[in-house]
Amino acid sequence: MLDAFSEPRITYIYCYKSARTGYTQVLAQAIHYHVHHRPRSQLILQPTVEDAKGFCLETIDPMVDACPTMGERIAPAKSRTSGNTQRRKTYPGGIFHLNGATSAGGFRRIDVGIIYFDEVDGYPITAGDEGDQIGLGIKRAEWHADKKFAIGSTPTLDGVSRIQSEYSKNADGGFFLVAC
């Protein structure tokens, strides 16, 4: 799966997965790749703003602190004006935004080449009055020639699961089986 994040011919990555499979770590490594090797602006959309802040505190900040190639590109979180906050990380060549899917305002003024839609089955039905979060997010990257979208989640209810629907409509049906 990690190879797909660096493959220019792949635009959409769908991950229809069980719980606790390491998908969050895959996203973290893809984010690292696009900060270090191919800098450009990115957005991760979590179900809520609190989830986005948690992802930052539990996954991104420790990676910035522990990994020299991240630490040399993203400033330490010393102040709210440092370019390193719980909702925004700046680095040479881009900005990494962390937002929640509860409000359409989280999409405004954002122009990114990569969007990670995480745990889409936890998203509310709509982002305020403005519609589907995946559709709104895709518009944030429509002018990028090398745009990339990752859409992943643990499915919820059969027939109403957003990842089940996205996967069945759009994915090529490939899967990777990890034996118990």
mmCIF file of C-alpha atoms in Angstrom:
data_model
loop_
_atom_site.group_PDB
_atom_site.id
_atom_site.type_symbol
_atom_site.label_atom_id
_atom_site.label_comp_id
_atom_site.label_asym_id
_atom_site.label_seq_id
_atom_site.Cartn_x
_atom_site.Cartn_y
_atom_site.Cartn_z
ATOM 1 C CA MET A 1 0.000 0.000 0.000
ATOM 2 C CA LEU A 2 2.810 2.424 0.760
ATOM 3 C CA ASP A 3 4.067 2.122 -2.811
ATOM 4 C CA ALA A 4 0.721 3.491 -4.054
ATOM 5 C CA PHE A 5 1.343 6.764 -2.198
ATOM 6 C CA SER A 6 4.502 7.413 -4.218
ATOM 7 C CA GLU A 7 3.232 6.071 -7.562
ATOM 8 C CA PRO A 8 2.258 9.026 -9.789
ATOM 9 C CA ARG A 9 -0.093 6.934 -11.944
ATOM 10 C CA ILE A 10 -2.311 6.133 -8.940
ATOM 11 C CA THR A 11 -4.748 8.893 -7.967
ATOM 12 C CA TYR A 12 -7.166 7.091 -5.624
ATOM 13 C CA ILE A 13 -6.304 4.647 -2.843
ATOM 14 C CA TYR A 14 -9.196 2.883 -1.088
ATOM 15 C CA CYS A 15 -8.679 1.026 2.158
ATOM 16 C CA TYR A 16 -11.679 -1.063 3.250
ATOM 17 C CA LYS A 17 -10.186 -2.572 6.369
ATOM 18 C CA SER A 18 -10.735 -4.189 9.717
ATOM 19 C CA ALA A 19 -9.953 -2.339 12.946
ATOM 20 C CA ARG A 20 -6.403 -1.997 14.249
ATOM 21 C CA THR A 21 -4.591 -2.971 11.050
ATOM 22 C CA GLY A 22 -1.938 -0.244 11.034
ATOM 23 C CA TYR A 23 -3.666 2.043 8.524
ATOM 24 C CA THR A 24 -2.929 5.108 10.679
ATOM 25 C CA GLN A 25 0.771 4.259 10.540
ATOM 26 C CA VAL A 26 0.560 3.852 6.768
ATOM 27 C CA LEU A 27 -0.923 7.353 6.550
ATOM 28 C CA ALA A 28 1.796 8.711 8.841
ATOM 29 C CA GLN A 29 4.501 7.234 6.622
ATOM 30 C CA ALA A 30 2.826 8.596 3.480
ATOM 31 C CA ILE A 31 2.691 12.040 5.104
ATOM 32 C CA HIS A 32 6.380 11.731 6.008
ATOM 33 C CA TYR A 33 7.220 10.759 2.417
ATOM 34 C CA HIS A 34 5.449 13.836 1.073
ATOM 35 C CA VAL A 35 7.141 16.121 3.589
ATOM 36 C CA HIS A 36 10.635 14.723 3.011
ATOM 37 C CA HIS A 37 10.899 13.354 -0.543
ATOM 38 C CA ARG A 38 8.169 15.054 -2.542
ATOM 39 C CA PRO A 39 7.077 18.166 -0.637
ATOM 40 C CA ARG A 40 3.611 19.497 -1.346
ATOM 41 C CA SER A 41 0.593 20.502 0.678
ATOM 42 C CA GLN A 42 -1.513 17.792 2.304
ATOM 43 C CA LEU A 43 -4.728 17.478 4.292
ATOM 44 C CA ILE A 44 -5.884 14.745 6.627
ATOM 45 C CA LEU A 45 -9.592 14.751 7.344
ATOM 46 C CA GLN A 46 -10.602 12.983 10.536
ATOM 47 C CA PRO A 47 -14.230 12.527 11.697
ATOM 48 C CA THR A 48 -13.987 15.466 14.150
ATOM 49 C CA VAL A 49 -11.608 18.305 14.952
ATOM 50 C CA GLU A 50 -10.834 16.537 18.239
ATOM 51 C CA ASP A 51 -9.864 13.395 16.269
ATOM 52 C CA ALA A 52 -7.575 15.549 14.095
ATOM 53 C CA LYS A 53 -5.925 17.036 17.177
ATOM 54 C CA GLY A 54 -5.531 13.541 18.636
ATOM 55 C CA PHE A 55 -3.922 12.299 15.419
ATOM 56 C CA CYS A 56 -1.523 15.221 15.627
ATOM 57 C CA LEU A 57 -0.625 14.663 19.287
ATOM 58 C CA GLU A 58 -0.409 10.857 19.136
ATOM 59 C CA THR A 59 1.043 10.284 15.680
ATOM 60 C CA ILE A 60 2.472 13.337 13.901
ATOM 61 C CA ASP A 61 4.151 15.204 16.788
ATOM 62 C CA PRO A 62 5.992 12.086 18.036
ATOM 63 C CA MET A 63 7.142 11.407 14.465
ATOM 64 C CA VAL A 64 8.442 14.990 14.125
ATOM 65 C CA ASP A 65 10.298 14.639 17.440
ATOM 66 C CA ALA A 66 11.739 11.166 16.755
ATOM 67 C CA CYS A 67 12.572 11.326 13.063
ATOM 68 C CA PRO A 68 15.430 13.644 12.053
ATOM 69 C CA THR A 69 14.142 14.046 8.482
ATOM 70 C CA MET A 70 10.815 15.347 9.828
ATOM 71 C CA GLY A 71 12.336 17.425 12.617
ATOM 72 C CA GLU A 72 14.615 19.287 10.235
ATOM 73 C CA ARG A 73 11.622 20.311 8.059
ATOM 74 C CA ILE A 74 8.880 21.022 10.627
ATOM 75 C CA ALA A 75 9.695 23.542 13.361
ATOM 76 C CA PRO A 76 9.265 22.533 17.000
ATOM 77 C CA ALA A 77 5.857 23.355 18.491
ATOM 78 C CA LYS A 78 7.009 26.241 20.666
ATOM 79 C CA SER A 79 4.305 28.792 19.959
ATOM 80 C CA ARG A 80 1.081 29.177 18.041
ATOM 81 C CA THR A 81 2.948 31.198 15.408
ATOM 82 C CA SER A 82 5.732 28.668 14.892
ATOM 83 C CA GLY A 83 4.159 27.016 11.844
ATOM 84 C CA ASN A 84 3.664 23.891 13.954
ATOM 85 C CA THR A 85 0.265 23.716 15.636
ATOM 86 C CA GLN A 86 -2.231 20.930 16.269
ATOM 87 C CA ARG A 87 -4.088 21.857 13.068
ATOM 88 C CA ARG A 88 -1.289 23.006 10.750
ATOM 89 C CA LYS A 89 2.330 22.075 10.102
ATOM 90 C CA THR A 90 4.419 24.094 7.667
ATOM 91 C CA TYR A 91 7.528 22.797 5.945
ATOM 92 C CA PRO A 92 9.566 23.795 2.888
ATOM 93 C CA GLY A 93 7.343 23.135 -0.131
ATOM 94 C CA GLY A 94 4.043 22.714 1.655
ATOM 95 C CA ILE A 95 1.607 22.797 4.532
ATOM 96 C CA PHE A 96 0.065 19.828 6.306
ATOM 97 C CA HIS A 97 -3.500 20.583 7.438
ATOM 98 C CA LEU A 98 -5.370 18.512 10.051
ATOM 99 C CA ASN A 99 -9.146 19.013 9.999
ATOM 100 C CA GLY A 100 -12.394 17.472 11.127
ATOM 101 C CA ALA A 101 -15.225 16.462 8.787
ATOM 102 C CA THR A 102 -17.911 18.216 10.818
ATOM 103 C CA SER A 103 -17.724 21.609 9.135
ATOM 104 C CA ALA A 104 -17.400 22.842 5.574
ATOM 105 C CA GLY A 105 -15.212 25.653 6.928
ATOM 106 C CA GLY A 106 -12.411 23.134 7.328
ATOM 107 C CA PHE A 107 -12.119 23.026 3.524
ATOM 108 C CA ARG A 108 -12.057 26.744 2.805
ATOM 109 C CA ARG A 109 -8.867 28.440 1.645
ATOM 110 C CA ILE A 110 -7.108 25.092 1.429
ATOM 111 C CA ASP A 111 -5.316 24.112 -1.764
ATOM 112 C CA VAL A 112 -3.622 20.734 -1.413
ATOM 113 C CA GLY A 113 -2.345 18.003 -3.688
ATOM 114 C CA ILE A 114 -2.963 15.096 -1.317
ATOM 115 C CA ILE A 115 -5.967 14.377 0.880
ATOM 116 C CA TYR A 116 -6.178 11.545 3.369
ATOM 117 C CA PHE A 117 -9.806 10.787 4.270
ATOM 118 C CA ASP A 118 -9.476 8.733 7.447
ATOM 119 C CA GLU A 119 -12.271 6.756 9.123
ATOM 120 C CA VAL A 120 -14.903 8.005 6.657
ATOM 121 C CA ASP A 121 -17.615 5.869 8.277
ATOM 122 C CA GLY A 122 -17.261 8.127 11.323
ATOM 123 C CA TYR A 123 -17.980 11.297 9.313
ATOM 124 C CA PRO A 124 -21.316 13.032 9.793
ATOM 125 C CA ILE A 125 -23.753 12.766 6.871
ATOM 126 C CA THR A 126 -22.764 16.210 5.587
ATOM 127 C CA ALA A 127 -20.282 18.984 6.327
ATOM 128 C CA GLY A 128 -22.657 21.664 7.606
ATOM 129 C CA ASP A 129 -25.021 22.638 4.788
ATOM 130 C CA GLU A 130 -22.459 22.159 2.037
ATOM 131 C CA GLY A 131 -22.552 18.445 1.293
ATOM 132 C CA ASP A 132 -20.385 15.365 1.225
ATOM 133 C CA GLN A 133 -16.929 15.754 2.737
ATOM 134 C CA ILE A 134 -15.244 13.543 0.142
ATOM 135 C CA GLY A 135 -16.699 15.626 -2.695
ATOM 136 C CA LEU A 136 -15.720 18.873 -0.957
ATOM 137 C CA GLY A 137 -12.208 17.572 -0.341
ATOM 138 C CA ILE A 138 -11.680 16.414 -3.903
ATOM 139 C CA LYS A 139 -12.455 19.966 -5.074
ATOM 140 C CA ARG A 140 -9.533 21.213 -2.921
ATOM 141 C CA ALA A 141 -7.119 19.305 -5.166
ATOM 142 C CA GLU A 142 -8.824 19.359 -8.561
ATOM 143 C CA TRP A 143 -6.239 21.617 -10.204
ATOM 144 C CA HIS A 144 -3.216 19.570 -9.168
ATOM 145 C CA ALA A 145 -1.889 17.401 -11.994
ATOM 146 C CA ASP A 146 -0.469 14.862 -9.535
ATOM 147 C CA LYS A 147 -3.302 14.831 -6.979
ATOM 148 C CA LYS A 148 -3.782 11.862 -4.696
ATOM 149 C CA PHE A 149 -6.671 10.782 -2.482
ATOM 150 C CA ALA A 150 -6.646 8.077 0.179
ATOM 151 C CA ILE A 151 -10.084 7.016 1.398
ATOM 152 C CA GLY A 152 -10.089 4.528 4.241
ATOM 153 C CA SER A 153 -12.173 3.259 7.093
ATOM 154 C CA THR A 154 -13.326 0.360 9.132
ATOM 155 C CA PRO A 155 -16.858 -0.293 7.802
ATOM 156 C CA THR A 156 -19.870 0.207 10.005
ATOM 157 C CA LEU A 157 -23.326 -1.031 8.940
ATOM 158 C CA ASP A 158 -23.750 -3.059 5.760
ATOM 159 C CA GLY A 159 -25.522 -0.973 3.153
ATOM 160 C CA VAL A 160 -24.870 2.395 4.818
ATOM 161 C CA SER A 161 -21.086 2.194 5.189
ATOM 162 C CA ARG A 162 -19.396 5.009 3.284
ATOM 163 C CA ILE A 163 -16.169 3.025 2.726
ATOM 164 C CA GLN A 164 -18.159 0.012 1.521
ATOM 165 C CA SER A 165 -19.927 2.243 -1.005
ATOM 166 C CA GLU A 166 -16.744 4.034 -2.160
ATOM 167 C CA TYR A 167 -14.854 0.767 -2.485
ATOM 168 C CA SER A 168 -17.610 -1.055 -4.374
ATOM 169 C CA LYS A 169 -18.193 1.873 -6.788
ATOM 170 C CA ASN A 170 -14.622 2.888 -7.451
ATOM 171 C CA ALA A 171 -11.944 0.386 -6.445
ATOM 172 C CA ASP A 172 -10.542 -2.264 -8.755
ATOM 173 C CA GLY A 173 -11.475 -4.999 -6.291
ATOM 174 C CA GLY A 174 -7.914 -5.808 -5.317
ATOM 175 C CA PHE A 175 -7.225 -6.873 -1.784
ATOM 176 C CA PHE A 176 -4.389 -7.917 0.418
ATOM 177 C CA LEU A 177 -5.056 -10.736 2.826
ATOM 178 C CA VAL A 178 -3.094 -10.931 6.044
ATOM 179 C CA ALA A 179 -3.345 -14.425 7.482
ATOM 180 C CA CYS A 180 -4.033 -14.776 11.212
#
